[in-house]
Amino acid sequence: VGSALTSWQFGSLSWVAAALLVVSISVGVHDYGTHSERTHRTLSEAAMNHSTRLQLEFEASTISQIDEGMLQLPFKVKLPAGFNEHYSVLGARYCTINGELAAHVKFLDRETDKQISLFMARSVEDLQEINATSEQVDGINVSLWNESGLFYAMASRSPGNF
């Protein structure tokens, strides 16, 4: 009787271990899918916002003027490290990135005469989970990254600007 009970217990523990393994794998796959979907959605949102021809709400020639005007933002508008000095500020408007209120700052690349969009939002948990990446979405080059407490997305039609 003792060995039958042990055999039954061993069988039950095997099933429990197998079930826990399946659940763990399922949760991991779901989290990866959610993370991948969030990245793709954010890339697409930046590409779409760059392509729209919505009116700029704040015409300015400096980032500090944009920061002073965009009072609804819960962060200071600032350029990321190493931002290209050949870009001239055109202005900005409010938008959202992944559901977060963001600044959409438009620049003109003086070397190529192409418009560049730089989006910035607070680097909340959902945005912090997005790994730095660069991809092309619908003909738009988009880069995503986190830096100094802000989440950035940069978009442009012209290749080689990242």
Short mmCIF file of C-alpha atoms in Angstrom, two decimals:
data_model
loop_
_atom_site.label_atom_id
_atom_site.label_comp_id
_atom_site.label_asym_id
_atom_site.label_seq_id
_atom_site.Cartn_x
_atom_site.Cartn_y
_atom_site.Cartn_z
CA VAL A 1 0.00 0.00 0.00
CA GLY A 2 2.89 2.35 0.85
CA SER A 3 4.53 2.02 -2.57
CA ALA A 4 1.21 2.54 -4.41
CA LEU A 5 0.61 5.73 -2.45
CA THR A 6 4.11 6.96 -3.25
CA SER A 7 3.63 6.14 -6.91
CA TRP A 8 0.32 8.02 -6.92
CA GLN A 9 1.92 11.01 -5.16
CA PHE A 10 4.81 11.01 -7.64
CA GLY A 11 2.35 10.95 -10.56
CA SER A 12 0.39 13.85 -9.09
CA LEU A 13 3.53 15.88 -8.52
CA SER A 14 4.59 15.25 -12.11
CA TRP A 15 1.27 16.58 -13.37
CA VAL A 16 1.51 19.63 -11.10
CA ALA A 17 5.06 20.33 -12.29
CA ALA A 18 4.00 19.94 -15.94
CA ALA A 19 1.02 22.25 -15.42
CA LEU A 20 3.23 24.90 -13.76
CA LEU A 21 5.69 24.67 -16.65
CA VAL A 22 2.90 25.17 -19.21
CA VAL A 23 1.52 28.15 -17.28
CA SER A 24 5.00 29.72 -16.96
CA ILE A 25 5.67 29.35 -20.69
CA SER A 26 2.23 30.76 -21.54
CA VAL A 27 2.79 33.83 -19.35
CA GLY A 28 6.24 34.39 -20.88
CA VAL A 29 4.90 34.13 -24.44
CA HIS A 30 2.02 36.48 -23.57
CA ASP A 31 4.40 39.05 -22.03
CA TYR A 32 6.70 38.86 -25.07
CA GLY A 33 3.70 39.27 -27.39
CA THR A 34 2.44 42.24 -25.40
CA HIS A 35 5.91 43.83 -25.41
CA SER A 36 6.34 43.21 -29.14
CA GLU A 37 2.85 44.56 -29.89
CA ARG A 38 3.54 47.70 -27.81
CA THR A 39 6.78 48.34 -29.71
CA HIS A 40 5.09 47.82 -33.09
CA ARG A 41 2.14 50.03 -32.10
CA THR A 42 4.50 52.80 -30.93
CA LEU A 43 6.58 52.60 -34.13
CA SER A 44 3.38 52.83 -36.21
CA GLU A 45 2.02 55.71 -34.13
CA ALA A 46 5.23 57.73 -34.58
CA ALA A 47 5.24 57.06 -38.35
CA MET A 48 1.59 58.09 -38.66
CA ASN A 49 2.06 61.26 -36.57
CA HIS A 50 5.09 62.21 -38.68
CA SER A 51 3.10 61.75 -41.91
CA THR A 52 0.11 63.84 -40.85
CA ARG A 53 0.01 67.44 -41.93
CA LEU A 54 -1.60 68.79 -38.77
CA GLN A 55 -0.99 72.43 -37.94
CA LEU A 56 1.80 73.14 -35.46
CA GLU A 57 0.35 74.70 -32.31
CA PHE A 58 3.60 76.38 -31.28
CA GLU A 59 5.80 78.12 -33.82
CA ALA A 60 9.26 78.56 -32.37
CA SER A 61 12.91 78.63 -33.32
CA THR A 62 14.32 77.11 -30.11
CA ILE A 63 13.54 74.17 -27.85
CA SER A 64 13.37 76.50 -24.84
CA GLN A 65 10.56 78.49 -26.54
CA ILE A 66 8.69 75.23 -27.12
CA ASP A 67 9.22 74.19 -23.49
CA GLU A 68 7.91 77.56 -22.28
CA GLY A 69 4.79 77.28 -24.47
CA MET A 70 3.81 73.65 -23.90
CA LEU A 71 2.56 74.09 -20.36
CA GLN A 72 0.32 70.99 -20.40
CA LEU A 73 3.31 68.63 -20.55
CA PRO A 74 4.32 67.01 -17.26
CA PHE A 75 8.01 67.22 -18.20
CA LYS A 76 10.60 69.68 -19.52
CA VAL A 77 11.00 69.60 -23.31
CA LYS A 78 14.67 68.85 -23.99
CA LEU A 79 16.72 67.42 -26.81
CA PRO A 80 18.38 64.03 -26.46
CA ALA A 81 22.16 63.82 -26.20
CA GLY A 82 23.98 64.13 -29.50
CA PHE A 83 20.99 65.55 -31.37
CA ASN A 84 21.98 66.66 -34.88
CA GLU A 85 23.09 70.29 -35.00
CA HIS A 86 21.97 70.55 -38.64
CA TYR A 87 18.31 70.50 -37.58
CA SER A 88 16.40 73.78 -37.25
CA VAL A 89 13.31 73.93 -35.01
CA LEU A 90 10.08 74.65 -36.92
CA GLY A 91 7.57 74.31 -34.07
CA ALA A 92 5.58 71.78 -32.09
CA ARG A 93 2.18 70.41 -31.24
CA TYR A 94 0.68 68.14 -28.61
CA CYS A 95 0.13 64.49 -29.48
CA THR A 96 0.16 61.12 -27.71
CA ILE A 97 2.65 58.29 -27.78
CA ASN A 98 1.38 54.98 -26.45
CA GLY A 99 -1.43 56.82 -24.65
CA GLU A 100 0.90 59.34 -22.96
CA LEU A 101 0.71 63.09 -23.59
CA ALA A 102 3.71 63.97 -25.74
CA ALA A 103 5.41 66.79 -27.61
CA HIS A 104 5.73 66.43 -31.38
CA VAL A 105 8.55 68.76 -32.36
CA LYS A 106 9.19 69.34 -36.08
CA PHE A 107 12.65 70.14 -37.40
CA LEU A 108 14.09 70.92 -40.79
CA ASP A 109 17.29 69.11 -41.74
CA ARG A 110 19.24 71.96 -43.36
CA GLU A 111 21.49 69.52 -45.24
CA THR A 112 18.68 67.55 -46.94
CA ASP A 113 15.73 70.00 -46.68
CA LYS A 114 13.63 67.15 -45.17
CA GLN A 115 11.36 67.41 -42.15
CA ILE A 116 12.24 65.44 -39.03
CA SER A 117 9.83 64.66 -36.19
CA LEU A 118 11.01 64.21 -32.63
CA PHE A 119 8.42 62.95 -30.16
CA MET A 120 9.00 63.00 -26.43
CA ALA A 121 6.94 61.77 -23.50
CA ARG A 122 7.54 60.89 -19.87
CA SER A 123 9.26 57.53 -19.69
CA VAL A 124 6.47 55.71 -17.85
CA GLU A 125 6.70 51.95 -17.18
CA ASP A 126 5.09 50.87 -20.47
CA LEU A 127 7.49 53.05 -22.46
CA GLN A 128 10.52 52.05 -20.35
CA GLU A 129 9.88 48.45 -21.38
CA ILE A 130 10.38 49.29 -25.07
CA ASN A 131 13.93 48.48 -26.13
CA ALA A 132 15.83 50.95 -28.29
CA THR A 133 15.09 50.10 -31.91
CA SER A 134 15.09 51.55 -35.43
CA GLU A 135 12.72 50.29 -38.10
CA GLN A 136 11.06 51.44 -41.28
CA VAL A 137 7.26 51.69 -41.11
CA ASP A 138 5.30 52.61 -44.25
CA GLY A 139 8.33 54.33 -45.78
CA ILE A 140 9.15 56.25 -42.58
CA ASN A 141 12.37 55.58 -40.64
CA VAL A 142 11.51 55.48 -36.94
CA SER A 143 13.83 55.16 -33.94
CA LEU A 144 12.65 54.62 -30.36
CA TRP A 145 14.70 54.98 -27.17
CA ASN A 146 14.62 56.04 -23.52
CA GLU A 147 17.01 58.67 -22.18
CA SER A 148 17.22 60.75 -18.99
CA GLY A 149 13.64 60.05 -17.88
CA LEU A 150 12.09 60.72 -21.30
CA PHE A 151 10.92 58.42 -24.07
CA TYR A 152 11.92 59.58 -27.55
CA ALA A 153 10.75 58.62 -31.02
CA MET A 154 12.34 60.15 -34.10
CA ALA A 155 10.82 59.86 -37.57
CA SER A 156 11.92 60.91 -41.03
CA ARG A 157 11.41 59.96 -44.66
CA SER A 158 15.02 60.54 -45.49
CA PRO A 159 17.37 57.57 -44.99
CA GLY A 160 20.50 57.70 -42.89
CA ASN A 161 19.36 60.33 -40.38
CA PHE A 162 19.56 58.05 -37.38
#
